[in-house]
Amino acid sequence: KVQRETRQLPHLRCRSEDSTTIDRQLRIIFAHLQKHLAKTNNLTKELGIINKYKQRDAAEYLEKILCLTSPEASKIFRGELTHSATCLKCNETNDSRGFFWLLPLTVEDLPHQTCSVENGLEGFFKGERVCRENKVYCNRCKEKQSARFRCKMTQSPEILTLLLKRFQFDYKLRCYVKLHLNVEVPQTLHTQHCKYDLYALVNHFGSLTGGHYTAHIKSFETHTWYHFNDDRVNSVMPPLFGTRNTFLRSPTAYLLMYRKGYRPTKKPDKGLKQPH
């Protein structure tokens, strides 16, 4: 499947010290790609892939690769979130922290509303109130109470990866279907103390049960965008972003990768701007 039907917030599902790193296989592939086509047999074997022609979820295998690489190699993709649960009766707050490789953003096809990455991020960090049958146990009150849940980014990664959850349950078909609607993807995301610049995106064409992946990647040296489609690589003409365009509208974007830019101040980075 392209996407798991009940994807929750991704976190570290493995411990790097208990894993066999695949850094060597990655180095070999990248070295070969400098000169000619590279074979991935050894890498797919390390990832446990037997049938190479069966489509896998790109986000799932990105997480798997990051879990199997060394901590030094994967740390630039790792961020930290703090989850807070506040009792609405006594205001007791309990915090918990967890690492993440990527942030899943909900894609919604709503009337008279533009679907955008920025709206998805706002929804991700927006507080949620639970009550009635969803009440949670409060240690101070010694009983279940209504509560407010929120999360904030307490450690922003060097590479911020966003997953567009392009699936929705269809009650008529009684199954999940893929959403092909256009999503506004900004060239730059601004945080409280820095900015993130888009440098790569993974596209998916097809349905939840099958399809085709391509990628757009920007060169750090020349700032030229390239289109990767199996063994074919071409520069993108006209440019992915024009001189007056600060975002693109895409019906196929699935994974977005942003690189951290400058820091105007030396204050601790508290993550993306979030509603209070």
PDB file of C-alpha atoms in Angstrom:
ATOM      1  CA  LYS A   1       0.000   0.000   0.000  1.00  0.00           C
ATOM      2  CA  VAL A   2       1.042   3.564  -0.583  1.00  0.00           C
ATOM      3  CA  GLN A   3      -0.042   4.553   2.908  1.00  0.00           C
ATOM      4  CA  ARG A   4      -0.951   2.720   6.049  1.00  0.00           C
ATOM      5  CA  GLU A   5      -4.598   3.230   6.853  1.00  0.00           C
ATOM      6  CA  THR A   6      -4.126   4.122  10.501  1.00  0.00           C
ATOM      7  CA  ARG A   7      -0.811   5.975  10.440  1.00  0.00           C
ATOM      8  CA  GLN A   8      -0.184   7.579  13.833  1.00  0.00           C
ATOM      9  CA  LEU A   9       2.549  10.057  14.774  1.00  0.00           C
ATOM     10  CA  PRO A  10       5.827   8.469  13.631  1.00  0.00           C
ATOM     11  CA  HIS A  11       8.458   7.961  16.328  1.00  0.00           C
ATOM     12  CA  LEU A  12      11.636   6.000  16.878  1.00  0.00           C
ATOM     13  CA  ARG A  13      10.485   2.401  16.487  1.00  0.00           C
ATOM     14  CA  CYS A  14      13.979   1.012  16.938  1.00  0.00           C
ATOM     15  CA  ARG A  15      17.182   1.665  18.778  1.00  0.00           C
ATOM     16  CA  SER A  16      20.175   2.457  16.635  1.00  0.00           C
ATOM     17  CA  GLU A  17      22.585   0.677  18.939  1.00  0.00           C
ATOM     18  CA  ASP A  18      20.627  -2.562  18.429  1.00  0.00           C
ATOM     19  CA  SER A  19      20.485  -2.233  14.636  1.00  0.00           C
ATOM     20  CA  THR A  20      22.905  -3.154  11.901  1.00  0.00           C
ATOM     21  CA  THR A  21      23.700   0.059  10.080  1.00  0.00           C
ATOM     22  CA  ILE A  22      23.342   0.269   6.318  1.00  0.00           C
ATOM     23  CA  ASP A  23      25.677   3.248   5.938  1.00  0.00           C
ATOM     24  CA  ARG A  24      28.142   1.251   3.849  1.00  0.00           C
ATOM     25  CA  GLN A  25      25.473   0.182   1.355  1.00  0.00           C
ATOM     26  CA  LEU A  26      24.274   3.763   1.014  1.00  0.00           C
ATOM     27  CA  ARG A  27      27.825   5.049   0.479  1.00  0.00           C
ATOM     28  CA  ILE A  28      28.379   2.471  -2.272  1.00  0.00           C
ATOM     29  CA  ILE A  29      25.148   3.418  -4.059  1.00  0.00           C
ATOM     30  CA  PHE A  30      25.859   7.157  -3.941  1.00  0.00           C
ATOM     31  CA  ALA A  31      29.439   6.603  -5.141  1.00  0.00           C
ATOM     32  CA  HIS A  32      28.205   4.538  -8.097  1.00  0.00           C
ATOM     33  CA  LEU A  33      25.576   7.128  -8.982  1.00  0.00           C
ATOM     34  CA  GLN A  34      28.333   9.682  -9.533  1.00  0.00           C
ATOM     35  CA  LYS A  35      29.459   7.683 -12.594  1.00  0.00           C
ATOM     36  CA  HIS A  36      26.691   5.353 -13.763  1.00  0.00           C
ATOM     37  CA  LEU A  37      23.521   3.502 -12.802  1.00  0.00           C
ATOM     38  CA  ALA A  38      23.647   1.749  -9.442  1.00  0.00           C
ATOM     39  CA  LYS A  39      22.206  -1.592  -8.399  1.00  0.00           C
ATOM     40  CA  THR A  40      20.274  -1.761  -5.146  1.00  0.00           C
ATOM     41  CA  ASN A  41      20.305  -5.527  -4.537  1.00  0.00           C
ATOM     42  CA  ASN A  42      22.351  -5.356  -1.327  1.00  0.00           C
ATOM     43  CA  LEU A  43      20.336  -2.447   0.061  1.00  0.00           C
ATOM     44  CA  THR A  44      16.954  -4.060  -0.643  1.00  0.00           C
ATOM     45  CA  LYS A  45      18.222  -7.210   1.031  1.00  0.00           C
ATOM     46  CA  GLU A  46      19.160  -5.230   4.157  1.00  0.00           C
ATOM     47  CA  LEU A  47      15.651  -3.736   4.155  1.00  0.00           C
ATOM     48  CA  GLY A  48      14.050  -7.177   3.939  1.00  0.00           C
ATOM     49  CA  ILE A  49      12.555  -6.592   0.493  1.00  0.00           C
ATOM     50  CA  ILE A  50      12.083  -9.864  -1.379  1.00  0.00           C
ATOM     51  CA  ASN A  51       9.685  -8.945  -4.177  1.00  0.00           C
ATOM     52  CA  LYS A  52      11.160  -5.809  -5.798  1.00  0.00           C
ATOM     53  CA  TYR A  53       8.113  -5.331  -8.020  1.00  0.00           C
ATOM     54  CA  LYS A  54       5.651  -4.981  -5.148  1.00  0.00           C
ATOM     55  CA  GLN A  55       5.014  -1.346  -4.294  1.00  0.00           C
ATOM     56  CA  ARG A  56       6.014  -0.206  -0.813  1.00  0.00           C
ATOM     57  CA  ASP A  57       5.125   2.919   1.128  1.00  0.00           C
ATOM     58  CA  ALA A  58       7.872   5.504   0.622  1.00  0.00           C
ATOM     59  CA  ALA A  59       7.329   7.050   4.075  1.00  0.00           C
ATOM     60  CA  GLU A  60       7.467   3.689   5.823  1.00  0.00           C
ATOM     61  CA  TYR A  61      10.751   2.751   4.174  1.00  0.00           C
ATOM     62  CA  LEU A  62      12.259   6.162   4.765  1.00  0.00           C
ATOM     63  CA  GLU A  63      11.682   5.607   8.477  1.00  0.00           C
ATOM     64  CA  LYS A  64      13.128   2.114   8.210  1.00  0.00           C
ATOM     65  CA  ILE A  65      16.265   3.382   6.469  1.00  0.00           C
ATOM     66  CA  LEU A  66      16.753   6.087   9.117  1.00  0.00           C
ATOM     67  CA  CYS A  67      16.369   3.487  11.870  1.00  0.00           C
ATOM     68  CA  LEU A  68      19.031   1.293  10.254  1.00  0.00           C
ATOM     69  CA  THR A  69      21.576   4.035   9.640  1.00  0.00           C
ATOM     70  CA  SER A  70      24.044   5.164  12.279  1.00  0.00           C
ATOM     71  CA  PRO A  71      22.925   7.839  14.772  1.00  0.00           C
ATOM     72  CA  GLU A  72      25.454  10.242  13.242  1.00  0.00           C
ATOM     73  CA  ALA A  73      23.916   9.838   9.791  1.00  0.00           C
ATOM     74  CA  SER A  74      20.260   9.986  10.828  1.00  0.00           C
ATOM     75  CA  LYS A  75      20.357  12.723  13.477  1.00  0.00           C
ATOM     76  CA  ILE A  76      19.770  15.551  10.972  1.00  0.00           C
ATOM     77  CA  PHE A  77      16.311  14.088  10.240  1.00  0.00           C
ATOM     78  CA  ARG A  78      15.306  13.651  13.887  1.00  0.00           C
ATOM     79  CA  GLY A  79      13.181  16.130  15.798  1.00  0.00           C
ATOM     80  CA  GLU A  80      11.422  16.128  19.148  1.00  0.00           C
ATOM     81  CA  LEU A  81       7.818  16.828  20.130  1.00  0.00           C
ATOM     82  CA  THR A  82       6.423  17.517  23.584  1.00  0.00           C
ATOM     83  CA  HIS A  83       2.838  16.374  24.170  1.00  0.00           C
ATOM     84  CA  SER A  84       0.830  18.065  26.927  1.00  0.00           C
ATOM     85  CA  ALA A  85      -2.431  16.931  28.528  1.00  0.00           C
ATOM     86  CA  THR A  86      -4.126  19.525  30.789  1.00  0.00           C
ATOM     87  CA  CYS A  87      -7.027  18.658  33.069  1.00  0.00           C
ATOM     88  CA  LEU A  88      -9.843  21.160  32.497  1.00  0.00           C
ATOM     89  CA  LYS A  89     -10.977  20.908  36.142  1.00  0.00           C
ATOM     90  CA  CYS A  90      -7.743  21.382  38.112  1.00  0.00           C
ATOM     91  CA  ASN A  91      -5.355  22.557  35.362  1.00  0.00           C
ATOM     92  CA  GLU A  92      -2.871  19.792  36.171  1.00  0.00           C
ATOM     93  CA  THR A  93      -0.596  19.307  33.128  1.00  0.00           C
ATOM     94  CA  ASN A  94       1.363  16.199  32.232  1.00  0.00           C
ATOM     95  CA  ASP A  95       4.071  16.375  29.569  1.00  0.00           C
ATOM     96  CA  SER A  96       5.712  13.619  27.574  1.00  0.00           C
ATOM     97  CA  ARG A  97       8.414  13.814  24.932  1.00  0.00           C
ATOM     98  CA  GLY A  98       9.018  11.744  21.851  1.00  0.00           C
ATOM     99  CA  PHE A  99      11.235  11.770  18.778  1.00  0.00           C
ATOM    100  CA  PHE A 100       9.949  11.833  15.224  1.00  0.00           C
ATOM    101  CA  TRP A 101      11.333  11.337  11.726  1.00  0.00           C
ATOM    102  CA  LEU A 102       8.465  13.046   9.915  1.00  0.00           C
ATOM    103  CA  LEU A 103       5.236  14.898  10.636  1.00  0.00           C
ATOM    104  CA  PRO A 104       1.977  13.554   9.119  1.00  0.00           C
ATOM    105  CA  LEU A 105      -0.285  16.317   7.832  1.00  0.00           C
ATOM    106  CA  THR A 106      -3.990  15.772   7.148  1.00  0.00           C
ATOM    107  CA  VAL A 107      -5.149  16.509   3.608  1.00  0.00           C
ATOM    108  CA  GLU A 108      -8.818  17.529   3.536  1.00  0.00           C
ATOM    109  CA  ASP A 109     -11.053  18.196   0.558  1.00  0.00           C
ATOM    110  CA  LEU A 110     -13.201  20.936   2.091  1.00  0.00           C
ATOM    111  CA  PRO A 111     -15.529  23.229   0.110  1.00  0.00           C
ATOM    112  CA  HIS A 112     -14.396  26.848  -0.327  1.00  0.00           C
ATOM    113  CA  GLN A 113     -11.073  26.172   1.382  1.00  0.00           C
ATOM    114  CA  THR A 114      -7.601  25.872  -0.097  1.00  0.00           C
ATOM    115  CA  CYS A 115      -5.716  22.770   0.923  1.00  0.00           C
ATOM    116  CA  SER A 116      -2.172  23.758   1.881  1.00  0.00           C
ATOM    117  CA  VAL A 117       0.852  22.520   3.777  1.00  0.00           C
ATOM    118  CA  GLU A 118       0.653  25.526   6.093  1.00  0.00           C
ATOM    119  CA  ASN A 119      -2.964  24.714   6.997  1.00  0.00           C
ATOM    120  CA  GLY A 120      -1.940  21.113   7.609  1.00  0.00           C
ATOM    121  CA  LEU A 121       0.810  22.219   9.993  1.00  0.00           C
ATOM    122  CA  GLU A 122      -1.577  24.539  11.825  1.00  0.00           C
ATOM    123  CA  GLY A 123      -4.006  21.658  12.246  1.00  0.00           C
ATOM    124  CA  PHE A 124      -1.242  19.359  13.500  1.00  0.00           C
ATOM    125  CA  PHE A 125      -0.235  21.730  16.306  1.00  0.00           C
ATOM    126  CA  LYS A 126      -3.757  22.918  17.103  1.00  0.00           C
ATOM    127  CA  GLY A 127      -5.009  21.943  20.536  1.00  0.00           C
ATOM    128  CA  GLU A 128      -7.707  19.295  20.891  1.00  0.00           C
ATOM    129  CA  ARG A 129     -10.310  19.017  23.649  1.00  0.00           C
ATOM    130  CA  VAL A 130     -11.593  15.616  24.761  1.00  0.00           C
ATOM    131  CA  CYS A 131     -14.670  15.010  26.886  1.00  0.00           C
ATOM    132  CA  ARG A 132     -17.512  12.576  27.590  1.00  0.00           C
ATOM    133  CA  GLU A 133     -16.496   9.032  26.675  1.00  0.00           C
ATOM    134  CA  ASN A 134     -12.990  10.248  25.756  1.00  0.00           C
ATOM    135  CA  LYS A 135     -12.134  11.684  29.175  1.00  0.00           C
ATOM    136  CA  VAL A 136      -8.666  10.882  30.534  1.00  0.00           C
ATOM    137  CA  TYR A 137      -7.540   9.989  34.065  1.00  0.00           C
ATOM    138  CA  CYS A 138      -6.190  12.905  36.125  1.00  0.00           C
ATOM    139  CA  ASN A 139      -3.654  12.022  38.837  1.00  0.00           C
ATOM    140  CA  ARG A 140      -4.614  15.027  40.960  1.00  0.00           C
ATOM    141  CA  CYS A 141      -8.401  14.609  40.694  1.00  0.00           C
ATOM    142  CA  LYS A 142      -8.098  10.800  40.968  1.00  0.00           C
ATOM    143  CA  GLU A 143     -10.747  10.345  38.306  1.00  0.00           C
ATOM    144  CA  LYS A 144     -11.377  10.805  34.604  1.00  0.00           C
ATOM    145  CA  GLN A 145     -11.797  14.405  33.499  1.00  0.00           C
ATOM    146  CA  SER A 146     -12.172  16.408  30.313  1.00  0.00           C
ATOM    147  CA  ALA A 147      -8.782  17.521  29.064  1.00  0.00           C
ATOM    148  CA  ARG A 148      -6.990  19.601  26.446  1.00  0.00           C
ATOM    149  CA  PHE A 149      -4.224  18.008  24.382  1.00  0.00           C
ATOM    150  CA  ARG A 150      -1.517  20.003  22.644  1.00  0.00           C
ATOM    151  CA  CYS A 151       1.910  19.359  21.184  1.00  0.00           C
ATOM    152  CA  LYS A 152       4.833  21.590  20.277  1.00  0.00           C
ATOM    153  CA  MET A 153       8.156  21.065  18.586  1.00  0.00           C
ATOM    154  CA  THR A 154      10.876  21.327  21.219  1.00  0.00           C
ATOM    155  CA  GLN A 155      13.719  20.251  18.945  1.00  0.00           C
ATOM    156  CA  SER A 156      13.561  21.093  15.250  1.00  0.00           C
ATOM    157  CA  PRO A 157      15.522  18.834  12.889  1.00  0.00           C
ATOM    158  CA  GLU A 158      17.996  20.037  10.284  1.00  0.00           C
ATOM    159  CA  ILE A 159      15.843  18.301   7.668  1.00  0.00           C
ATOM    160  CA  LEU A 160      12.102  18.605   8.294  1.00  0.00           C
ATOM    161  CA  THR A 161      10.143  15.885   6.493  1.00  0.00           C
ATOM    162  CA  LEU A 162       6.395  16.244   6.032  1.00  0.00           C
ATOM    163  CA  LEU A 163       3.985  13.482   4.995  1.00  0.00           C
ATOM    164  CA  LEU A 164       0.792  14.456   3.203  1.00  0.00           C
ATOM    165  CA  LYS A 165      -1.841  11.924   4.294  1.00  0.00           C
ATOM    166  CA  ARG A 166      -3.603  11.568   0.975  1.00  0.00           C
ATOM    167  CA  PHE A 167      -6.210   9.085   2.084  1.00  0.00           C
ATOM    168  CA  GLN A 168      -9.762   9.247   3.377  1.00  0.00           C
ATOM    169  CA  PHE A 169     -12.285   6.642   4.427  1.00  0.00           C
ATOM    170  CA  ASP A 170     -15.110   6.322   1.905  1.00  0.00           C
ATOM    171  CA  TYR A 171     -18.216   5.173   3.763  1.00  0.00           C
ATOM    172  CA  LYS A 172     -19.965   4.163   0.528  1.00  0.00           C
ATOM    173  CA  LEU A 173     -17.093   1.994  -0.628  1.00  0.00           C
ATOM    174  CA  ARG A 174     -16.233   1.015   2.969  1.00  0.00           C
ATOM    175  CA  CYS A 175     -12.522   1.433   2.365  1.00  0.00           C
ATOM    176  CA  TYR A 176      -9.804   4.070   2.219  1.00  0.00           C
ATOM    177  CA  VAL A 177      -9.357   5.950  -1.044  1.00  0.00           C
ATOM    178  CA  LYS A 178      -6.591   8.241  -2.233  1.00  0.00           C
ATOM    179  CA  LEU A 179      -7.199  11.983  -2.497  1.00  0.00           C
ATOM    180  CA  HIS A 180      -5.866  13.504  -5.712  1.00  0.00           C
ATOM    181  CA  LEU A 181      -6.665  17.120  -4.844  1.00  0.00           C
ATOM    182  CA  ASN A 182      -4.170  19.937  -5.334  1.00  0.00           C
ATOM    183  CA  VAL A 183      -2.122  20.903  -2.281  1.00  0.00           C
ATOM    184  CA  GLU A 184      -0.297  24.219  -2.029  1.00  0.00           C
ATOM    185  CA  VAL A 185       3.351  23.452  -1.270  1.00  0.00           C
ATOM    186  CA  PRO A 186       5.348  26.528  -0.141  1.00  0.00           C
ATOM    187  CA  GLN A 187       8.914  27.019  -1.242  1.00  0.00           C
ATOM    188  CA  THR A 188       9.779  28.320   2.232  1.00  0.00           C
ATOM    189  CA  LEU A 189       8.394  27.549   5.692  1.00  0.00           C
ATOM    190  CA  HIS A 190       9.089  30.094   8.430  1.00  0.00           C
ATOM    191  CA  THR A 191       9.649  29.006  12.021  1.00  0.00           C
ATOM    192  CA  GLN A 192      10.090  31.105  15.125  1.00  0.00           C
ATOM    193  CA  HIS A 193      13.863  31.480  14.816  1.00  0.00           C
ATOM    194  CA  CYS A 194      14.741  30.107  11.379  1.00  0.00           C
ATOM    195  CA  LYS A 195      13.295  29.144   8.041  1.00  0.00           C
ATOM    196  CA  TYR A 196      13.066  25.909   6.063  1.00  0.00           C
ATOM    197  CA  ASP A 197      13.624  25.753   2.306  1.00  0.00           C
ATOM    198  CA  LEU A 198      12.081  23.002   0.197  1.00  0.00           C
ATOM    199  CA  TYR A 199      14.768  20.937  -1.509  1.00  0.00           C
ATOM    200  CA  ALA A 200      13.064  17.620  -2.303  1.00  0.00           C
ATOM    201  CA  LEU A 201       9.615  16.178  -2.801  1.00  0.00           C
ATOM    202  CA  VAL A 202       8.395  12.681  -3.602  1.00  0.00           C
ATOM    203  CA  ASN A 203       5.391  12.349  -5.912  1.00  0.00           C
ATOM    204  CA  HIS A 204       3.019   9.411  -6.147  1.00  0.00           C
ATOM    205  CA  PHE A 205       0.850   8.623  -9.137  1.00  0.00           C
ATOM    206  CA  GLY A 206      -1.866   5.994  -8.862  1.00  0.00           C
ATOM    207  CA  SER A 207      -4.048   4.564  -6.106  1.00  0.00           C
ATOM    208  CA  LEU A 208      -3.553   3.179  -2.611  1.00  0.00           C
ATOM    209  CA  THR A 209      -2.956  -0.292  -4.001  1.00  0.00           C
ATOM    210  CA  GLY A 210      -0.476   0.583  -6.726  1.00  0.00           C
ATOM    211  CA  GLY A 211       1.160   3.293  -8.755  1.00  0.00           C
ATOM    212  CA  HIS A 212       4.472   4.981  -9.477  1.00  0.00           C
ATOM    213  CA  TYR A 213       6.895   7.191  -7.523  1.00  0.00           C
ATOM    214  CA  THR A 214       8.982  10.051  -8.905  1.00  0.00           C
ATOM    215  CA  ALA A 215      10.999  12.759  -7.159  1.00  0.00           C
ATOM    216  CA  HIS A 216      12.045  16.383  -7.584  1.00  0.00           C
ATOM    217  CA  ILE A 217      15.361  17.325  -5.927  1.00  0.00           C
ATOM    218  CA  LYS A 218      17.190  20.657  -5.879  1.00  0.00           C
ATOM    219  CA  SER A 219      20.975  20.783  -6.161  1.00  0.00           C
ATOM    220  CA  PHE A 220      22.596  22.578  -3.218  1.00  0.00           C
ATOM    221  CA  GLU A 221      25.450  23.692  -5.504  1.00  0.00           C
ATOM    222  CA  THR A 222      23.580  25.042  -8.550  1.00  0.00           C
ATOM    223  CA  HIS A 223      20.075  25.445  -7.055  1.00  0.00           C
ATOM    224  CA  THR A 224      18.733  23.685 -10.154  1.00  0.00           C
ATOM    225  CA  TRP A 225      15.739  21.376  -9.768  1.00  0.00           C
ATOM    226  CA  TYR A 226      16.012  17.862 -11.229  1.00  0.00           C
ATOM    227  CA  HIS A 227      13.290  15.330 -11.989  1.00  0.00           C
ATOM    228  CA  PHE A 228      14.046  11.696 -11.075  1.00  0.00           C
ATOM    229  CA  ASN A 229      11.934   9.054 -12.819  1.00  0.00           C
ATOM    230  CA  ASP A 230      13.403   5.554 -12.430  1.00  0.00           C
ATOM    231  CA  ASP A 231      16.709   5.644 -14.364  1.00  0.00           C
ATOM    232  CA  ARG A 232      15.981   8.983 -16.059  1.00  0.00           C
ATOM    233  CA  VAL A 233      17.174  12.287 -14.586  1.00  0.00           C
ATOM    234  CA  ASN A 234      16.403  15.626 -16.234  1.00  0.00           C
ATOM    235  CA  SER A 235      16.634  19.252 -15.196  1.00  0.00           C
ATOM    236  CA  VAL A 236      13.227  20.831 -14.637  1.00  0.00           C
ATOM    237  CA  MET A 237      12.384  23.409 -17.291  1.00  0.00           C
ATOM    238  CA  PRO A 238      10.688  25.751 -16.695  1.00  0.00           C
ATOM    239  CA  PRO A 239      11.871  25.910 -13.041  1.00  0.00           C
ATOM    240  CA  LEU A 240       9.668  24.295 -10.401  1.00  0.00           C
ATOM    241  CA  PHE A 241       9.256  27.717  -8.785  1.00  0.00           C
ATOM    242  CA  GLY A 242       9.115  30.807 -10.962  1.00  0.00           C
ATOM    243  CA  THR A 243      10.526  34.172  -9.922  1.00  0.00           C
ATOM    244  CA  ARG A 244       7.098  35.291  -8.692  1.00  0.00           C
ATOM    245  CA  ASN A 245       5.822  31.955  -7.390  1.00  0.00           C
ATOM    246  CA  THR A 246       6.366  31.167  -3.718  1.00  0.00           C
ATOM    247  CA  PHE A 247       4.429  27.886  -3.807  1.00  0.00           C
ATOM    248  CA  LEU A 248       3.332  25.204  -6.241  1.00  0.00           C
ATOM    249  CA  ARG A 249       0.019  23.400  -6.487  1.00  0.00           C
ATOM    250  CA  SER A 250       0.487  19.654  -6.699  1.00  0.00           C
ATOM    251  CA  PRO A 251      -2.015  16.772  -6.910  1.00  0.00           C
ATOM    252  CA  THR A 252       0.778  14.183  -6.515  1.00  0.00           C
ATOM    253  CA  ALA A 253       3.139  15.488  -3.776  1.00  0.00           C
ATOM    254  CA  TYR A 254       3.428  12.909  -0.986  1.00  0.00           C
ATOM    255  CA  LEU A 255       6.675  13.494   0.951  1.00  0.00           C
ATOM    256  CA  LEU A 256       8.198  16.970   1.358  1.00  0.00           C
ATOM    257  CA  MET A 257      11.716  17.620   2.651  1.00  0.00           C
ATOM    258  CA  TYR A 258      12.743  21.051   3.921  1.00  0.00           C
ATOM    259  CA  ARG A 259      16.288  22.095   4.834  1.00  0.00           C
ATOM    260  CA  LYS A 260      16.857  24.437   7.766  1.00  0.00           C
ATOM    261  CA  GLY A 261      18.218  27.842   6.805  1.00  0.00           C
ATOM    262  CA  TYR A 262      19.481  30.793   8.806  1.00  0.00           C
ATOM    263  CA  ARG A 263      18.940  31.581  12.496  1.00  0.00           C
ATOM    264  CA  PRO A 264      18.312  35.298  13.096  1.00  0.00           C
ATOM    265  CA  THR A 265      18.931  34.904  16.859  1.00  0.00           C
ATOM    266  CA  LYS A 266      20.759  32.523  19.158  1.00  0.00           C
ATOM    267  CA  LYS A 267      17.687  31.850  21.257  1.00  0.00           C
ATOM    268  CA  PRO A 268      16.575  28.194  21.623  1.00  0.00           C
ATOM    269  CA  ASP A 269      14.474  27.063  18.666  1.00  0.00           C
ATOM    270  CA  LYS A 270      10.956  26.370  19.904  1.00  0.00           C
ATOM    271  CA  GLY A 271       9.821  24.982  16.596  1.00  0.00           C
ATOM    272  CA  LEU A 272       7.203  26.022  14.113  1.00  0.00           C
ATOM    273  CA  LYS A 273       4.847  28.880  14.887  1.00  0.00           C
ATOM    274  CA  GLN A 274       1.916  27.403  16.717  1.00  0.00           C
ATOM    275  CA  PRO A 275      -1.398  28.902  17.844  1.00  0.00           C
ATOM    276  CA  HIS A 276      -1.687  29.892  21.492  1.00  0.00           C
TER     277      HIS A 276
END
